[in-house]
């Protein structure tokens, strides 16, 4: 005899600490309670904000209680292959639930945001350590009954909401749960956390799924540059006027294929420094564009140069840590009501180079020479705990962030600019010999990254590459008279070795 009674609908929520998984669970339980459906939720919290995976498990009984009927029996933990809905606030978290066999091709609907918050292993790799997104999406399509993949972060930003509200709307649109959209909206209101913004995010998620845009590729296409251009101008505030003027000029001067890259770079550099700094960037790109028969070299050079020119010194770090949007995001992510007090303590550990590097070169250079003789390999660090939400702590960092006027005359800027100029000359000279070689040399800028000792070693490795390896490779191919294929491969391999190991320049020199 078959038991025809309904079984609970199981929902697994996979998130990282601080992504609002707990709030999403509360909304689901609240919506079920409002609609009169029994529900139970449990959680396994992560170890810390944005470091530990946080798992929430929820079951909703899809029938109203009847007097005299037995109470439904709920499980406290998901079983492999026995989950009806998986909600993942980030793509790699979705893949982890699949790896643990929670998903089933026969029954599981996976609702996942396609944006990425990179894991520790991905971020610590000097080179490109990012796990291929295509493989994640392919596994999700193959091992689930239905995949609803959408860029919830992009939708949330447009609605001035959060990812968890968008994912709740996507779930509501599937009609898998017995609750109506009004029940979810009531739960959001009763939760009392940024109600208007979360309702906007909820409706945005519902609309995108109800419109049929639930294919894995549907939300991976970036919005048009015309739309992003307006967003970047608005984000820059008063400096948005200078941004529009510069972008108008670039769109007349440069081909359409470069408009988005150059526009994003100009916005980044105006935010980092000012419009004059962005004009310096465009002047350098023009020199490359003049010898580029296509756009590939210009695209690579512009991308790498924009990142390099916006290197993160202590001025930049202080500026970002004292922006209003950061504190609003912290309050929203932690579900803090407007009347509650939030204490934020920032852990800072700059070394001597990063401290005196922001001083004018004339003052900092003698200090640097002394420090480099005293500590040739590793500079001492100055560990600090700054309570950014206190008046004195905030003013301390806020004032440091306003010192960007010193940056163009600083020792750090002088050193970074000198290496940039050497790299730029190498790109021009090699591109005149061979286009592919010029592109590979332009890509070499990806090696210059990181902070403190790591950045110093990598910058030194690039300098030695430009002085020793590149001239030798070019000369060998010139003498051979058979093109520059070997030089191209030498540059590519040198970059791979240096990104695989910050001391990889020694291996390159040993085999050069």
XYZ file of C-alpha atoms in Angstrom:
512
model
C 0.000 0.000 0.000
C 1.440 3.357 -1.044
C 1.358 6.318 1.309
C -0.210 9.151 -0.714
C 0.306 11.829 1.922
C 2.486 14.763 0.859
C 6.079 14.918 1.904
C 7.949 18.062 3.013
C 9.581 20.183 0.315
C 13.289 20.395 1.088
C 15.364 23.524 0.469
C 19.140 23.809 0.866
C 20.645 27.308 0.979
C 24.386 27.554 0.314
C 26.094 30.849 1.049
C 29.171 32.416 2.591
C 29.171 34.125 5.941
C 27.770 37.627 5.607
C 25.800 36.968 2.399
C 22.387 37.008 4.045
C 21.642 33.281 4.023
C 20.214 33.503 7.528
C 17.896 36.355 6.567
C 16.756 34.424 3.488
C 15.942 31.429 5.690
C 13.957 33.643 8.066
C 11.975 35.039 5.154
C 11.099 31.537 3.967
C 10.011 30.412 7.434
C 8.040 33.621 7.873
C 6.284 33.225 4.519
C 5.336 29.631 5.379
C 4.005 30.680 8.774
C 1.974 33.512 7.229
C 0.429 31.093 4.717
C -0.260 28.496 7.425
C 2.198 25.816 6.292
C 4.373 24.038 8.880
C 8.105 24.585 8.395
C 11.388 23.899 10.125
C 14.864 25.331 9.521
C 18.352 24.492 10.751
C 21.760 25.949 9.969
C 25.469 25.174 10.081
C 27.217 28.551 10.381
C 30.583 29.267 8.823
C 33.671 30.162 10.818
C 33.761 33.874 9.996
C 32.483 36.618 7.732
C 33.098 35.744 4.070
C 35.466 32.906 4.865
C 33.357 29.929 5.915
C 30.587 28.281 3.900
C 27.266 28.655 5.724
C 24.585 26.047 5.062
C 20.887 26.446 5.861
C 18.354 23.665 5.501
C 14.620 24.210 5.430
C 11.602 21.958 4.983
C 8.071 23.178 4.268
C 5.078 20.848 4.540
C 2.849 21.644 1.520
C -0.496 21.067 3.264
C -2.377 22.871 5.990
C -2.661 21.050 9.327
C -5.942 19.195 9.848
C -7.349 18.612 13.297
C -6.531 15.138 14.478
C -3.954 14.451 11.767
C -0.398 13.563 12.806
C 2.143 16.350 12.759
C 4.609 16.260 9.834
C 8.049 14.853 10.531
C 10.923 17.100 9.467
C 14.545 16.236 8.906
C 17.330 18.272 10.469
C 19.853 17.775 7.684
C 19.701 17.296 3.897
C 20.241 13.846 2.418
C 22.251 13.188 -0.740
C 20.061 13.210 -3.838
C 16.977 14.122 -1.797
C 16.790 17.907 -2.038
C 14.014 19.629 -3.993
C 15.524 23.123 -4.210
C 19.095 24.367 -3.847
C 19.632 28.129 -3.585
C 23.211 29.295 -4.005
C 24.212 32.917 -3.532
C 27.384 32.432 -5.597
C 28.339 30.047 -8.396
C 31.092 28.109 -6.640
C 28.796 27.464 -3.672
C 26.323 25.894 -6.107
C 29.091 23.645 -7.402
C 29.984 22.573 -3.864
C 26.446 21.347 -3.202
C 26.579 19.351 -6.437
C 29.964 17.910 -5.506
C 28.457 16.705 -2.220
C 25.693 14.885 -4.169
C 22.794 16.896 -2.774
C 21.460 17.621 -6.253
C 19.538 15.085 -8.299
C 18.790 15.169 -12.051
C 15.345 13.726 -11.267
C 14.095 16.233 -8.695
C 16.388 19.178 -7.866
C 15.838 22.736 -9.030
C 19.008 24.791 -8.636
C 18.659 28.555 -8.313
C 22.112 30.115 -8.460
C 23.644 33.517 -8.944
C 26.233 33.462 -11.716
C 28.480 36.088 -10.139
C 31.659 34.956 -8.396
C 33.239 35.704 -5.029
C 36.589 34.033 -5.392
C 37.783 31.415 -2.942
C 41.008 31.748 -0.945
C 42.766 29.324 -3.300
C 41.695 31.340 -6.334
C 42.748 34.660 -4.828
C 46.135 33.542 -3.528
C 47.289 32.303 -6.935
C 49.692 34.808 -8.491
C 48.389 33.917 -11.945
C 44.858 33.140 -13.064
C 43.682 30.726 -10.394
C 39.974 31.157 -11.146
C 38.089 27.892 -11.580
C 36.510 27.915 -15.068
C 32.971 29.208 -14.875
C 31.934 27.189 -17.925
C 32.713 23.931 -16.139
C 30.640 24.975 -13.146
C 27.644 25.817 -15.295
C 27.988 22.637 -17.370
C 27.962 20.488 -14.215
C 24.930 22.356 -12.891
C 22.987 21.797 -16.114
C 23.836 18.104 -16.244
C 23.256 17.163 -12.619
C 20.034 19.023 -11.821
C 16.472 18.749 -13.079
C 16.228 22.484 -13.719
C 18.806 25.235 -13.535
C 17.813 28.842 -12.956
C 21.020 30.816 -13.300
C 20.931 34.605 -13.112
C 23.306 37.370 -12.156
C 21.594 38.141 -8.868
C 24.313 40.586 -7.859
C 23.740 42.719 -10.953
C 19.972 42.629 -10.428
C 20.391 43.505 -6.768
C 22.581 46.492 -7.547
C 20.081 47.779 -10.068
C 17.304 47.473 -7.505
C 19.587 48.842 -4.737
C 18.893 45.611 -2.893
C 20.775 42.433 -1.950
C 21.361 39.065 -3.595
C 19.262 37.119 -1.090
C 16.141 39.159 -1.910
C 16.612 38.548 -5.644
C 17.034 34.801 -5.085
C 13.881 34.756 -2.937
C 11.983 36.317 -5.834
C 13.390 33.738 -8.228
C 12.238 30.939 -5.927
C 8.781 32.450 -5.576
C 8.458 32.605 -9.371
C 9.055 28.832 -9.694
C 5.861 28.095 -7.697
C 7.600 25.067 -6.171
C 6.583 26.155 -2.692
C 2.878 26.406 -1.821
C 3.166 30.022 -0.673
C 1.985 32.947 -2.798
C 4.176 35.969 -3.666
C 2.152 38.008 -1.160
C 3.292 35.675 1.616
C 6.945 36.292 0.770
C 6.380 40.041 0.638
C 4.725 39.936 4.052
C 7.696 38.019 5.458
C 10.065 40.695 4.126
C 7.975 43.447 5.716
C 7.752 41.645 9.046
C 11.509 41.015 8.979
C 12.049 44.772 9.090
C 15.419 44.699 7.269
C 15.709 47.354 4.512
C 12.112 46.555 3.587
C 11.673 48.767 0.519
C 14.976 47.763 -1.055
C 14.445 44.067 -0.383
C 10.948 44.196 -1.838
C 12.436 45.777 -4.968
C 15.010 42.996 -5.170
C 12.328 40.341 -4.628
C 10.209 41.707 -7.475
C 13.265 41.939 -9.716
C 14.044 38.244 -9.167
C 10.450 37.242 -9.819
C 10.243 39.230 -13.029
C 13.434 37.819 -14.522
C 12.344 34.201 -13.964
C 8.712 34.733 -14.952
C 9.997 36.328 -18.136
C 11.646 33.040 -19.062
C 15.234 34.249 -18.576
C 16.345 31.248 -16.560
C 18.780 29.707 -19.053
C 22.360 29.410 -17.773
C 23.561 32.069 -20.174
C 20.681 34.458 -19.792
C 22.211 36.890 -17.325
C 25.860 36.432 -18.197
C 25.706 38.955 -21.027
C 26.887 42.311 -19.639
C 24.586 45.333 -19.986
C 25.302 47.744 -22.854
C 28.019 50.325 -22.349
C 25.537 53.170 -22.794
C 23.731 51.991 -19.668
C 26.898 51.371 -17.686
C 28.251 54.757 -18.715
C 25.369 56.507 -16.967
C 25.875 54.368 -13.850
C 29.593 55.172 -13.706
C 28.926 58.902 -14.111
C 26.342 58.845 -11.318
C 28.679 56.935 -9.008
C 31.401 59.560 -9.510
C 29.130 62.364 -8.299
C 30.525 65.792 -9.108
C 33.415 64.208 -10.966
C 30.891 62.635 -13.317
C 31.021 65.764 -15.507
C 34.737 65.257 -16.167
C 34.098 61.574 -16.794
C 31.454 62.309 -19.433
C 33.706 64.831 -21.166
C 36.623 62.389 -21.366
C 34.438 59.515 -22.515
C 32.869 61.686 -25.218
C 36.357 62.368 -26.551
C 37.435 58.725 -26.448
C 34.315 57.595 -28.283
C 35.116 59.974 -31.111
C 38.825 59.193 -31.204
C 38.907 55.408 -30.620
C 37.054 52.560 -32.375
C 33.836 51.214 -30.853
C 35.526 47.964 -29.816
C 37.559 49.933 -27.255
C 34.824 52.197 -25.890
C 33.796 49.990 -22.965
C 37.338 49.207 -21.839
C 38.484 52.814 -22.056
C 35.319 54.101 -20.402
C 35.659 51.735 -17.466
C 39.338 52.650 -17.151
C 38.608 56.393 -17.166
C 35.955 55.946 -14.454
C 38.360 53.862 -12.380
C 41.208 56.370 -12.619
C 39.067 59.449 -11.949
C 37.737 57.728 -8.841
C 41.288 56.759 -7.897
C 42.918 60.144 -8.523
C 41.380 62.753 -10.863
C 40.605 63.550 -14.501
C 44.202 64.646 -15.236
C 45.376 61.218 -14.184
C 42.859 59.636 -16.539
C 44.141 61.878 -19.331
C 47.669 60.560 -18.723
C 46.277 57.061 -19.184
C 44.616 57.991 -22.488
C 47.823 59.628 -23.724
C 49.704 56.369 -23.174
C 46.988 54.342 -24.893
C 47.114 56.666 -27.905
C 50.786 55.873 -28.423
C 49.964 52.174 -28.606
C 46.876 52.751 -30.731
C 48.946 54.595 -33.333
C 50.869 51.425 -34.157
C 48.011 48.927 -33.700
C 46.494 47.728 -37.007
C 43.611 46.149 -35.081
C 42.405 46.545 -31.488
C 43.826 43.515 -29.652
C 47.080 45.168 -28.610
C 45.321 48.378 -27.569
C 42.750 46.398 -25.564
C 45.382 44.398 -23.678
C 47.562 47.441 -23.025
C 44.651 49.594 -21.818
C 43.343 46.929 -19.436
C 46.732 46.212 -17.901
C 47.717 49.878 -17.668
C 44.461 50.916 -15.952
C 44.950 48.300 -13.240
C 48.603 49.180 -12.807
C 47.968 52.921 -12.574
C 45.375 52.337 -9.838
C 47.777 50.435 -7.576
C 46.462 50.204 -4.027
C 48.579 52.306 -1.723
C 47.622 53.177 1.855
C 45.825 56.297 0.596
C 43.519 54.188 -1.545
C 42.877 51.668 1.223
C 41.965 54.428 3.676
C 39.685 56.076 1.125
C 37.750 52.867 0.429
C 37.389 51.991 4.107
C 35.754 55.328 4.986
C 33.186 55.539 2.189
C 29.571 55.763 3.241
C 28.544 52.919 0.956
C 30.830 50.534 2.840
C 29.141 51.188 6.181
C 25.681 50.952 4.601
C 26.646 47.596 3.092
C 27.931 46.319 6.452
C 24.669 47.275 8.154
C 22.570 45.703 5.433
C 24.571 42.475 5.267
C 24.315 42.022 9.020
C 20.636 42.912 9.237
C 21.256 45.898 11.515
C 18.370 48.308 12.040
C 19.042 52.004 11.626
C 18.802 52.637 15.358
C 21.375 50.019 16.352
C 25.056 50.709 16.934
C 27.634 48.993 14.734
C 31.311 48.781 15.677
C 33.787 48.247 12.818
C 37.445 47.589 13.622
C 39.844 47.501 10.672
C 43.029 45.484 10.833
C 45.864 47.234 8.994
C 49.421 46.006 8.534
C 51.388 48.328 6.214
C 55.144 47.877 5.961
C 57.701 50.684 5.936
C 57.762 50.941 2.140
C 54.009 51.478 2.047
C 54.199 54.130 4.769
C 57.028 56.308 3.468
C 56.049 55.552 -0.133
C 53.236 58.120 0.025
C 55.638 60.915 0.990
C 57.164 63.227 -1.640
C 60.116 61.542 -3.338
C 62.587 64.157 -2.135
C 61.738 63.336 1.480
C 61.122 59.591 1.158
C 64.095 58.625 -1.040
C 66.771 58.978 1.721
C 64.524 57.060 4.129
C 64.034 54.343 1.524
C 67.766 53.982 0.902
C 68.397 53.625 4.631
C 65.551 51.096 5.078
C 66.692 49.043 2.096
C 70.214 48.808 3.538
C 68.910 48.016 7.010
C 66.297 45.443 5.879
C 67.250 44.311 2.362
C 64.747 41.450 2.114
C 61.703 42.211 4.241
C 60.632 45.544 5.761
C 59.083 45.755 9.247
C 55.310 46.181 9.421
C 53.233 48.478 11.588
C 50.236 46.506 12.849
C 47.214 48.639 13.728
C 43.627 48.070 14.838
C 41.556 51.113 13.914
C 37.958 51.411 15.094
C 36.589 53.023 11.976
C 33.179 53.708 13.524
C 34.676 55.919 16.256
C 35.154 59.633 15.598
C 38.940 59.576 15.989
C 39.385 56.308 14.101
C 37.237 57.472 11.208
C 38.923 60.870 10.964
C 42.325 59.200 11.046
C 41.584 57.063 7.993
C 39.438 59.694 6.299
C 42.276 62.210 6.494
C 44.732 59.669 5.114
C 42.362 58.981 2.229
C 42.331 62.685 1.333
C 46.100 62.702 0.749
C 45.709 61.724 -2.885
C 47.052 65.190 -3.770
C 50.450 63.892 -2.625
C 50.350 60.835 -4.868
C 51.764 62.346 -8.123
C 54.858 63.539 -6.210
C 55.271 60.480 -4.022
C 58.168 58.028 -4.071
C 55.791 55.119 -4.747
C 54.325 56.881 -7.787
C 57.791 57.720 -9.073
C 58.897 54.087 -8.884
C 55.693 52.639 -10.310
C 55.695 55.145 -13.174
C 59.313 54.440 -14.043
C 58.630 50.724 -14.422
C 55.430 51.438 -16.370
C 57.396 53.613 -18.786
C 59.980 50.862 -19.342
C 57.206 48.351 -19.988
C 55.463 50.738 -22.393
C 58.664 51.272 -24.396
C 59.149 47.511 -24.589
C 55.599 47.071 -25.907
C 56.152 49.721 -28.597
C 59.519 48.340 -29.647
C 58.439 44.686 -29.793
C 55.105 45.451 -31.495
C 57.075 47.182 -34.256
C 58.916 43.889 -34.799
C 56.057 41.432 -34.369
C 52.417 42.019 -33.405
C 52.016 38.844 -31.328
C 55.251 39.576 -29.491
C 54.007 43.055 -28.624
C 50.769 41.574 -27.234
C 52.695 39.100 -25.081
C 54.905 41.850 -23.679
C 51.781 43.925 -22.939
C 50.396 40.965 -20.965
C 53.553 40.963 -18.836
C 52.021 43.749 -16.730
C 49.806 41.114 -15.080
C 52.872 39.999 -13.117
C 53.042 43.275 -11.167
C 50.533 42.705 -8.386
C 50.158 42.165 -4.672
C 51.366 44.132 -1.663
C 54.539 44.729 0.304
C 57.375 42.253 -0.203
C 55.502 40.219 -2.817
C 54.897 43.236 -5.024
C 58.478 44.404 -4.677
C 59.797 41.017 -5.755
C 57.405 40.779 -8.692
C 58.155 44.332 -9.835
C 61.856 43.521 -9.618
C 61.275 40.364 -11.656
C 59.562 42.364 -14.405
C 62.451 44.814 -14.406
C 64.960 41.984 -14.850
C 62.786 40.490 -17.563
C 62.836 43.767 -19.490
C 66.586 44.204 -19.001
C 67.864 40.658 -19.508
C 65.404 38.127 -20.904
C 63.463 40.107 -23.500
C 66.496 41.666 -25.286
C 68.188 38.262 -25.410
C 65.097 36.541 -26.854
C 64.564 39.248 -29.463
C 68.211 39.238 -30.505
C 68.250 35.441 -30.911
C 65.230 35.462 -33.228
C 66.511 38.469 -35.169
C 69.758 36.674 -35.873
C 67.897 33.528 -36.884
C 65.865 35.463 -39.419
C 62.805 33.211 -39.064
C 60.338 35.484 -37.324
C 59.775 35.913 -33.615
C 57.851 32.738 -32.728
C 60.486 31.622 -30.223
C 60.574 35.051 -28.575
C 56.786 34.996 -28.250
C 56.967 31.606 -26.554
C 59.821 32.759 -24.308
C 57.817 35.754 -23.092
C 54.713 33.628 -22.543
C 56.651 31.011 -20.572
C 58.447 33.671 -18.534
C 55.113 35.161 -17.520
C 53.744 31.732 -16.608
C 56.737 30.918 -14.413
C 56.700 34.269 -12.634
C 52.969 33.978 -11.911
C 53.362 30.400 -10.707
C 56.097 31.423 -8.270
C 57.113 34.934 -7.256
C 60.750 33.735 -7.489
C 60.159 32.213 -10.920
C 62.402 34.815 -12.559
C 65.390 32.789 -11.392
C 64.143 29.741 -13.301
C 63.595 31.910 -16.372
C 67.112 33.340 -16.194
C 68.613 29.906 -15.676
C 67.131 28.651 -18.943
C 67.297 31.866 -20.980
